[in-house]
Amino acid sequence: MGKTIAQKIIASHLVRGDMTPGSEIALRIDQTLTQDATGTMAYLEFETMGIDRVRTELSVAYVDHNTLQCGFENSDDHRYLQTVAAKYGVRFSRPGNGICHQVHLERFGKPGKTLIGSDSHTPTGGGLGMLAFGAGGLDVAVAMGGGAYYITMPKMFKVNLTGKLRPYVTAKDVSLELLRILSVKGGVGAIIEWGGEGVATLSVPERGTITNMGTELGATTSIFPSDEITRQFLAAQGREEDFVPLSSDPDAQYDRIIDIDLSTLKPMIACPHSPDNVVEVASLKDVKVDQVCIGSCTNSSLYDMLKVAAMLKGKTVDPSVSMSVSPGSRQVLTMLSDCGALSDILASGARVLECACGPCIGMGFSPNSGGVSLRTFNRNFLGRSGTRDGQVYLVSPETAVASALTGYITDPTTLGEGVTVTMPQKFKVNDSAVLMPLPPEQAKTAEVLRGPNIKEFPKSKPFADTLSAQLVLKVGDNITTDHIMPAGAKILPYRSNIPYLSKFCFEVCDPTFAERAKAAGDGIVIGGSNYGQGSSREHAALVPMYLGIRCVIAKSFARIHVANLINAGILPVTFANPEDYDRLEQGGNLTISNIVKGMEEGKLTVTDETGFAFQVVCNLTDRQRAILLAGGLLNYTREGGQ
Ligand code: MIC
Ligand code: SF4
C-alpha cells in the first residue's frame, strides 16, 4: 500500500513501535526549537540529565515571547538562555530577531526532517514539508539529549485543494474555513496533509499560515508536499541544498478527505472566544472596530507584510482605530525597510512593534474595556489579550487592513481588484542575530548564568495504591492552557519561577483556586471535553502539580497537554460514562483505589463521600504507566527509563 508524506517521514525516523493508528510510536528527532517562555524550564530539565552537548542535528533557542526586559527577572532568563545555549551546543536567536516559527521557516527548516518545539505552533514547519510537532519542554529536553519523541500514531486526513484563491481571499481564510468545518476538536489524533492541484498556487509562507493553524484544529501536525515552490523558497533563502522533493504515493490511503475549492472561498472571521467560531466577514459588516493587530507566527511573513503595506499606501488608519504591525523577523523588517514598504506602513499611522509575539501573547496592546480587536493571530481565547472583556476576532491581514481603514469590520473584497505584490528572487540573509554555540572544548568550562528568578524545578510524588483527594475544581468543555496557566505581561517573566506562577493558576475560571488547592493537599480537577487545548506550555501541568493536583478527570484531553500531565506525574483519566460528569460537585472528596492494578487494566473506580462510584478509563501505554508510577518523566529518566 502506498504511503502518505507523513507516513514516509515517520517510517524513516521510527525508533520503536508499529505504525498502526492509535499505538505508541517513538521517533528520532533531527531538530529542536525552544522559545523563551517555555525554554527556561526545558533547559533546566536538560541540565538535570547530565548530558554535555545536544545530540540533535540542530537545536535553536529563540527569544521571542517576552522581550520586554522590564525588571531583572526577564533579563536574567534571557542571560540564562544565552549562556546555557552556548554551553550545550544550541544556537541562540537573540530577542528582536523574530518569532521562532517564522525564523525557523526562513533559516533552518528542511523538508523531510523531524522537528519538535516547545511551542504548539511548531507545525508551521509543515509548510516546508517538515514533520514538526509542538511538545512540552521536557519532551524537547529529552530529544535534545538524543532521546526519542513518543506520540500516538495518528490517523491521516487529507485536504484536497482545487482552484486558486481570489484577490483578497487568503491562506488565513483557508485555515478559518477548515476550522469552521472541523472545529477545534476536529483534527485530534490526526495528521492533516494538504494536497491537490491547488497546492501549487500557494507559496511557502502561505502554507506556513495553514500548517500553523492546524494546531487550532487539535491536529497532531499538518504537512504540505515539498515541491518546486519549496525549492524556489529555499533557493531564495540561499539554501537550495536543503531541498528534497516529497510527495504522497498515488495510492496512499486517508481516513478522511475534505475537498476545498479555493476559488469559491470568501474572507472569514473567527468571533470571540474560540478560533472555530467562524462566519463570513461580510456578515459582521456593521461592527465597530477599536483595534487592529497584524503579525504573530500565523501572518507575519514578508509576503503578508508587503500586502499590508500595499493596501495602506497613501491611506490613513481611521482615527478611531489603534493599529499595530509586528513583522515576523528581522529579515522581514529589513526587507520592508529596504524596499520602502515600511514607510508606507508608518505613514498610515500604524504603530510598528518589535519582531516578536507581542500582543498575541498579551505582551502589551491589550484592547480597551470591552474593545473590539481584529487580529491576524491564531488564538482568541478569553482573557488572552490581557483585557478580560476584550472582544478578539481572528482575520487575514487583508481583512485587518480593510477594517482599520474604515473603522468597521470590512470584507476586503468590497475594496475592488486587490493588491499584487512581487516577491524578491533572493531574501536578504543576515544571521548575525543567531549566535553560534561555543566549541566543545571551551564549552566544558563555560559558566551558565542564573538569576534569583530561576527557581528549582518542582518535585512530583510517585503514586501510592490509593488516592484520596478533594475535588478542588470543576470546569466545562474546551478549557485552554490559557485558562489553566495564563500568560501576559504581568506573569510571563515568571515562567522559571513555579511558586510565583502558581498564584495565577486557573485565575480566569476561579481566582480562589490556587489558595484552595494548596490548602486541600492532594487535589483532583474535573474537566469537560478537549481539556487542555491550546498552548504546549508544560507550566499548565507543572503548576497544578506544584499545587497538589494529582489527577484530572475529563471527558477528553488535548494531545500535548495530556503528555505534559503524564510527564509531570499527574494522572489523566476520562469518564467511562460522560454523564457521571454531571453528578460531581466541586468541594467533595474523591477516592481512587487499586491504582496500580487499575492502571494496568485501563479502568479505575472512583468513589465520592456519599458512596457514589463511577468508572474512569486510563488509556496508558506501559511507558506512560511507568512514568506516572515513578512520579513523572524526570524521575523516570533518572531511574534509567527510556
Ligand atoms: C501560545 O501561543 O499560546 C504560546 C505562548 O506560544 C504557547 C507557548 C507558551 O505558553 O509559552 C504555545 O503555543 O505553545
Ligand atoms: Fe508567539 Fe502567538 Fe505564535 Fe504563540 S501563537 S508562538 S505567542 S506569535
Short mmCIF file of C-alpha atoms in Angstrom, two decimals, residues 221-549:
data_model
loop_
_atom_site.label_atom_id
_atom_site.label_comp_id
_atom_site.label_asym_id
_atom_site.label_seq_id
_atom_site.Cartn_x
_atom_site.Cartn_y
_atom_site.Cartn_z
CA THR A 221 0.57 18.18 12.96
CA SER A 222 -0.04 19.34 9.37
CA ILE A 223 2.16 19.00 6.32
CA PHE A 224 2.47 20.11 2.70
CA PRO A 225 4.39 18.34 -0.05
CA SER A 226 7.89 19.58 -0.83
CA ASP A 227 7.75 20.68 -4.46
CA GLU A 228 9.04 23.25 -6.93
CA ILE A 229 7.59 26.09 -4.78
CA THR A 230 9.54 24.73 -1.79
CA ARG A 231 12.72 24.54 -3.86
CA GLN A 232 12.31 28.14 -5.00
CA PHE A 233 11.74 29.35 -1.44
CA LEU A 234 14.84 27.57 -0.15
CA ALA A 235 16.88 28.85 -3.10
CA ALA A 236 15.71 32.41 -2.37
CA GLN A 237 16.90 31.90 1.22
CA GLY A 238 20.29 30.80 -0.16
CA ARG A 239 19.85 27.20 0.91
CA GLU A 240 18.75 25.25 -2.11
CA GLU A 241 20.93 22.35 -0.95
CA ASP A 242 18.38 21.73 1.83
CA PHE A 243 15.70 20.86 -0.73
CA VAL A 244 14.43 17.32 -1.17
CA PRO A 245 11.21 16.56 -3.07
CA LEU A 246 8.43 14.87 -1.09
CA SER A 247 5.01 13.73 -2.11
CA SER A 248 2.49 11.10 -1.13
CA ASP A 249 2.14 7.92 -3.18
CA PRO A 250 -0.80 7.95 -5.62
CA ASP A 251 -2.40 5.02 -3.77
CA ALA A 252 -1.85 6.44 -0.25
CA GLN A 253 -4.85 5.85 2.00
CA TYR A 254 -6.50 8.57 4.09
CA ASP A 255 -9.02 8.18 6.90
CA ARG A 256 -10.86 11.27 5.77
CA ILE A 257 -10.69 13.51 2.70
CA ILE A 258 -12.00 17.06 2.75
CA ASP A 259 -12.33 18.99 -0.51
CA ILE A 260 -11.87 22.74 -0.61
CA ASP A 261 -12.22 24.73 -3.82
CA LEU A 262 -10.00 27.77 -3.24
CA SER A 263 -11.79 29.80 -5.89
CA THR A 264 -15.11 29.69 -4.00
CA LEU A 265 -13.75 30.81 -0.61
CA LYS A 266 -14.73 34.12 0.96
CA PRO A 267 -12.97 36.16 3.66
CA MET A 268 -13.73 34.51 7.01
CA ILE A 269 -13.57 35.68 10.62
CA ALA A 270 -13.39 33.82 13.95
CA CYS A 271 -15.56 35.51 16.57
CA PRO A 272 -14.83 35.65 20.32
CA HIS A 273 -13.68 33.48 22.11
CA SER A 274 -12.77 30.47 20.02
CA PRO A 275 -10.89 30.04 16.71
CA ASP A 276 -13.68 27.81 15.37
CA ASN A 277 -16.42 30.36 15.93
CA VAL A 278 -16.16 31.22 12.24
CA VAL A 279 -18.52 33.20 9.99
CA GLU A 280 -18.11 35.17 6.76
CA VAL A 281 -16.59 38.63 7.29
CA ALA A 282 -19.41 40.18 5.25
CA SER A 283 -21.97 39.07 7.87
CA LEU A 284 -20.42 41.35 10.53
CA LYS A 285 -20.12 44.49 8.46
CA ASP A 286 -21.62 46.95 10.95
CA VAL A 287 -19.42 46.01 13.89
CA LYS A 288 -17.26 48.93 15.08
CA VAL A 289 -13.55 48.15 15.46
CA ASP A 290 -11.33 49.68 18.17
CA GLN A 291 -8.06 47.96 17.50
CA VAL A 292 -6.28 46.06 14.70
CA CYS A 293 -3.13 43.97 15.23
CA ILE A 294 -1.13 42.45 12.40
CA GLY A 295 1.59 39.90 12.99
CA SER A 296 2.13 36.66 15.00
CA CYS A 297 3.60 33.39 13.75
CA THR A 298 0.47 32.96 11.62
CA ASN A 299 0.69 36.08 9.47
CA SER A 300 3.97 37.95 9.69
CA SER A 301 5.91 36.84 6.61
CA LEU A 302 7.35 39.27 4.09
CA TYR A 303 4.53 38.28 1.73
CA ASP A 304 1.89 39.25 4.32
CA MET A 305 3.66 42.47 5.25
CA LEU A 306 4.12 43.57 1.64
CA LYS A 307 0.38 43.14 1.05
CA VAL A 308 -0.39 45.12 4.20
CA ALA A 309 1.94 47.91 3.08
CA ALA A 310 0.45 47.96 -0.42
CA MET A 311 -3.08 48.26 0.99
CA LEU A 312 -2.05 51.03 3.40
CA LYS A 313 -0.02 53.01 0.83
CA GLY A 314 -1.25 56.56 0.62
CA LYS A 315 -4.08 55.93 3.11
CA THR A 316 -4.61 56.70 6.79
CA VAL A 317 -5.89 54.40 9.50
CA ASP A 318 -9.30 55.52 10.78
CA PRO A 319 -8.75 57.84 13.80
CA SER A 320 -10.95 55.63 16.00
CA VAL A 321 -8.71 52.61 15.40
CA SER A 322 -5.41 51.82 17.06
CA MET A 323 -3.30 49.65 14.78
CA SER A 324 -0.11 47.69 15.28
CA VAL A 325 2.11 45.82 12.83
CA SER A 326 4.74 43.33 14.06
CA PRO A 327 6.92 41.92 11.26
CA GLY A 328 7.78 38.27 11.93
CA SER A 329 11.53 38.53 11.68
CA ARG A 330 14.48 40.85 11.32
CA GLN A 331 14.77 39.61 7.73
CA VAL A 332 11.17 40.69 7.03
CA LEU A 333 11.70 44.07 8.71
CA THR A 334 14.97 44.71 6.87
CA MET A 335 13.43 43.91 3.51
CA LEU A 336 10.35 46.03 4.23
CA SER A 337 12.62 48.88 5.09
CA ASP A 338 14.88 48.43 2.04
CA CYS A 339 12.02 48.48 -0.45
CA GLY A 340 10.24 51.44 1.14
CA ALA A 341 7.16 49.45 2.21
CA LEU A 342 7.91 50.21 5.86
CA SER A 343 7.48 53.91 5.13
CA ASP A 344 4.03 53.21 3.67
CA ILE A 345 3.04 51.40 6.87
CA LEU A 346 4.42 54.16 9.10
CA ALA A 347 2.78 56.91 7.03
CA SER A 348 -0.62 55.28 7.55
CA GLY A 349 -0.44 55.92 11.29
CA ALA A 350 0.05 52.26 12.30
CA ARG A 351 2.45 51.53 15.13
CA VAL A 352 5.33 49.24 14.21
CA LEU A 353 6.23 46.88 17.05
CA GLU A 354 9.27 44.67 17.59
CA CYS A 355 9.68 41.43 15.62
CA ALA A 356 8.22 39.26 18.38
CA CYS A 357 4.98 37.61 19.57
CA GLY A 358 3.89 40.84 21.27
CA PRO A 359 0.11 41.35 21.54
CA CYS A 360 -0.56 37.71 20.55
CA ILE A 361 0.54 36.57 23.98
CA GLY A 362 -0.80 39.61 25.81
CA MET A 363 2.55 41.45 25.89
CA GLY A 364 1.03 44.89 25.60
CA PHE A 365 -1.53 46.25 23.15
CA SER A 366 -4.42 44.93 25.22
CA PRO A 367 -7.75 46.25 23.90
CA ASN A 368 -9.69 48.93 25.79
CA SER A 369 -12.52 47.73 28.07
CA GLY A 370 -14.98 45.74 26.01
CA GLY A 371 -12.97 46.77 22.93
CA VAL A 372 -13.27 45.00 19.59
CA SER A 373 -9.84 43.87 18.39
CA LEU A 374 -9.24 42.36 14.95
CA ARG A 375 -6.09 40.29 14.92
CA THR A 376 -4.27 38.26 12.30
CA PHE A 377 -3.30 35.80 15.06
CA ASN A 378 -4.35 32.21 15.68
CA ARG A 379 -6.00 32.32 19.11
CA ASN A 380 -8.74 34.44 20.63
CA PHE A 381 -9.26 32.65 23.93
CA LEU A 382 -10.99 34.53 26.73
CA GLY A 383 -8.62 36.90 28.53
CA ARG A 384 -5.57 36.07 26.36
CA SER A 385 -5.32 39.64 25.05
CA GLY A 386 -4.92 40.91 28.62
CA THR A 387 -8.40 42.51 28.68
CA ARG A 388 -10.95 40.15 30.18
CA ASP A 389 -13.93 41.64 28.36
CA GLY A 390 -11.97 42.36 25.15
CA GLN A 391 -13.70 41.00 22.02
CA VAL A 392 -10.99 39.43 19.88
CA TYR A 393 -11.70 38.37 16.29
CA LEU A 394 -9.24 36.46 14.08
CA VAL A 395 -8.86 37.56 10.46
CA SER A 396 -6.50 37.71 7.49
CA PRO A 397 -4.11 40.67 7.07
CA GLU A 398 -6.31 41.89 4.19
CA THR A 399 -9.47 41.94 6.32
CA ALA A 400 -7.48 43.57 9.13
CA VAL A 401 -6.26 46.43 6.94
CA ALA A 402 -9.63 46.95 5.25
CA SER A 403 -11.24 47.26 8.69
CA ALA A 404 -8.51 49.54 10.05
CA LEU A 405 -9.15 51.92 7.17
CA THR A 406 -12.94 52.07 7.56
CA GLY A 407 -13.23 51.63 11.35
CA TYR A 408 -15.78 48.82 10.88
CA ILE A 409 -15.38 45.12 10.16
CA THR A 410 -14.95 45.20 6.38
CA ASP A 411 -14.88 42.47 3.77
CA PRO A 412 -11.74 43.36 1.76
CA THR A 413 -13.25 42.00 -1.47
CA THR A 414 -15.54 45.06 -1.42
CA LEU A 415 -12.42 47.21 -1.98
CA GLY A 416 -12.03 46.27 -5.62
CA GLU A 417 -9.32 44.46 -7.50
CA GLY A 418 -6.87 43.55 -4.80
CA VAL A 419 -3.20 44.35 -4.49
CA THR A 420 -0.43 42.38 -6.13
CA VAL A 421 2.99 42.18 -4.62
CA THR A 422 6.17 40.92 -6.20
CA MET A 423 8.27 38.65 -4.08
CA PRO A 424 12.04 39.06 -4.35
CA GLN A 425 14.12 36.39 -6.11
CA LYS A 426 16.51 36.47 -3.16
CA PHE A 427 15.82 37.16 0.50
CA LYS A 428 18.33 39.31 2.34
CA VAL A 429 20.23 36.90 4.55
CA ASN A 430 21.98 38.09 7.67
CA ASP A 431 22.20 35.60 10.52
CA SER A 432 24.25 37.80 12.82
CA ALA A 433 21.49 37.77 15.45
CA VAL A 434 21.76 33.99 15.71
CA LEU A 435 24.69 33.25 17.99
CA MET A 436 26.64 30.05 17.42
CA PRO A 437 27.36 27.84 20.45
CA LEU A 438 30.84 27.61 21.94
CA PRO A 439 33.20 24.97 20.56
CA PRO A 440 33.08 21.80 22.76
CA GLU A 441 36.47 22.37 24.43
CA GLN A 442 35.61 25.91 25.51
CA ALA A 443 32.07 24.89 26.44
CA LYS A 444 33.32 22.49 29.12
CA THR A 445 34.42 25.29 31.42
CA ALA A 446 31.81 27.88 30.37
CA GLU A 447 29.53 29.09 33.14
CA VAL A 448 25.75 29.12 32.88
CA LEU A 449 24.47 32.33 34.45
CA ARG A 450 21.32 32.15 36.56
CA GLY A 451 19.49 34.94 38.32
CA PRO A 452 17.42 34.80 41.51
CA ASN A 453 14.21 34.47 39.47
CA ILE A 454 15.18 30.99 38.39
CA LYS A 455 13.71 28.67 40.97
CA GLU A 456 14.02 24.94 41.36
CA PHE A 457 12.02 22.50 39.28
CA PRO A 458 9.05 21.34 41.42
CA LYS A 459 9.15 17.78 42.71
CA SER A 460 6.32 15.40 41.92
CA LYS A 461 5.30 12.40 44.01
CA PRO A 462 5.11 8.77 42.87
CA PHE A 463 1.61 7.22 43.07
CA ALA A 464 0.60 5.08 46.02
CA ASP A 465 -2.12 2.48 45.53
CA THR A 466 -4.91 4.67 46.91
CA LEU A 467 -5.52 8.36 46.33
CA SER A 468 -7.93 10.31 48.46
CA ALA A 469 -8.20 13.89 47.29
CA GLN A 470 -10.51 16.88 47.20
CA LEU A 471 -12.37 17.75 44.00
CA VAL A 472 -10.95 21.27 44.04
CA LEU A 473 -12.24 22.49 40.70
CA LYS A 474 -14.90 21.54 38.18
CA VAL A 475 -14.70 23.24 34.77
CA GLY A 476 -16.53 22.87 31.45
CA ASP A 477 -15.60 21.99 27.85
CA ASN A 478 -12.65 23.33 25.80
CA ILE A 479 -10.64 24.58 28.77
CA THR A 480 -7.45 26.03 27.30
CA THR A 481 -3.97 26.21 28.77
CA ASP A 482 -4.58 29.98 28.87
CA HIS A 483 -7.31 29.25 31.45
CA ILE A 484 -5.09 26.88 33.43
CA MET A 485 -1.90 28.94 33.36
CA PRO A 486 -2.44 32.39 31.89
CA ALA A 487 0.38 34.30 30.17
CA GLY A 488 0.59 38.06 29.52
CA ALA A 489 2.96 40.85 30.52
CA LYS A 490 2.41 40.52 34.28
CA ILE A 491 3.01 36.79 34.54
CA LEU A 492 5.33 35.82 31.68
CA PRO A 493 8.53 37.00 33.45
CA TYR A 494 7.95 34.20 35.97
CA ARG A 495 7.97 31.15 33.69
CA SER A 496 11.06 29.88 35.54
CA ASN A 497 9.51 30.53 38.95
CA ILE A 498 6.76 27.99 39.56
CA PRO A 499 5.97 29.09 43.17
CA TYR A 500 5.20 32.62 41.98
CA LEU A 501 3.33 31.49 38.87
CA SER A 502 1.12 29.24 40.97
CA LYS A 503 -0.76 32.26 42.36
CA PHE A 504 -2.33 32.76 38.91
CA CYS A 505 -3.31 29.17 38.18
CA PHE A 506 -6.90 28.95 36.84
CA GLU A 507 -7.32 32.64 37.69
CA VAL A 508 -9.62 33.18 34.68
CA CYS A 509 -12.01 30.47 35.94
CA ASP A 510 -11.72 30.90 39.70
CA PRO A 511 -9.36 33.36 41.41
CA THR A 512 -9.59 31.34 44.67
CA PHE A 513 -8.28 28.15 43.04
CA ALA A 514 -4.60 28.46 43.96
CA GLU A 515 -5.26 29.01 47.65
CA ARG A 516 -7.92 26.33 47.86
CA ALA A 517 -5.77 23.77 46.03
CA LYS A 518 -2.81 24.40 48.30
CA ALA A 519 -4.97 24.12 51.41
CA ALA A 520 -6.54 20.88 50.17
CA GLY A 521 -3.22 18.99 49.98
CA ASP A 522 -3.94 16.40 47.29
CA GLY A 523 -6.46 17.58 44.70
CA ILE A 524 -8.42 16.46 41.65
CA VAL A 525 -9.70 18.64 38.78
CA ILE A 526 -12.78 17.70 36.75
CA GLY A 527 -12.97 18.89 33.14
CA GLY A 528 -15.24 18.55 30.11
CA SER A 529 -14.15 17.65 26.60
CA ASN A 530 -10.92 18.80 24.88
CA TYR A 531 -9.39 19.72 28.25
CA GLY A 532 -6.02 21.50 27.88
CA GLN A 533 -6.34 22.65 24.26
CA GLY A 534 -4.05 25.41 23.01
CA SER A 535 -0.51 26.01 24.08
CA SER A 536 2.22 23.44 24.71
CA ARG A 537 3.19 25.18 27.97
CA GLU A 538 4.10 22.46 30.45
CA HIS A 539 3.51 25.06 33.16
CA ALA A 540 -0.19 24.18 32.78
CA ALA A 541 0.79 20.79 34.24
CA LEU A 542 3.78 21.70 36.45
CA VAL A 543 1.93 24.43 38.31
CA PRO A 544 -1.16 22.32 39.15
CA MET A 545 1.28 19.57 40.22
CA TYR A 546 3.04 22.07 42.49
CA LEU A 547 -0.38 22.99 43.95
CA GLY A 548 -1.08 19.32 44.78
CA ILE A 549 -3.24 18.25 41.82
#
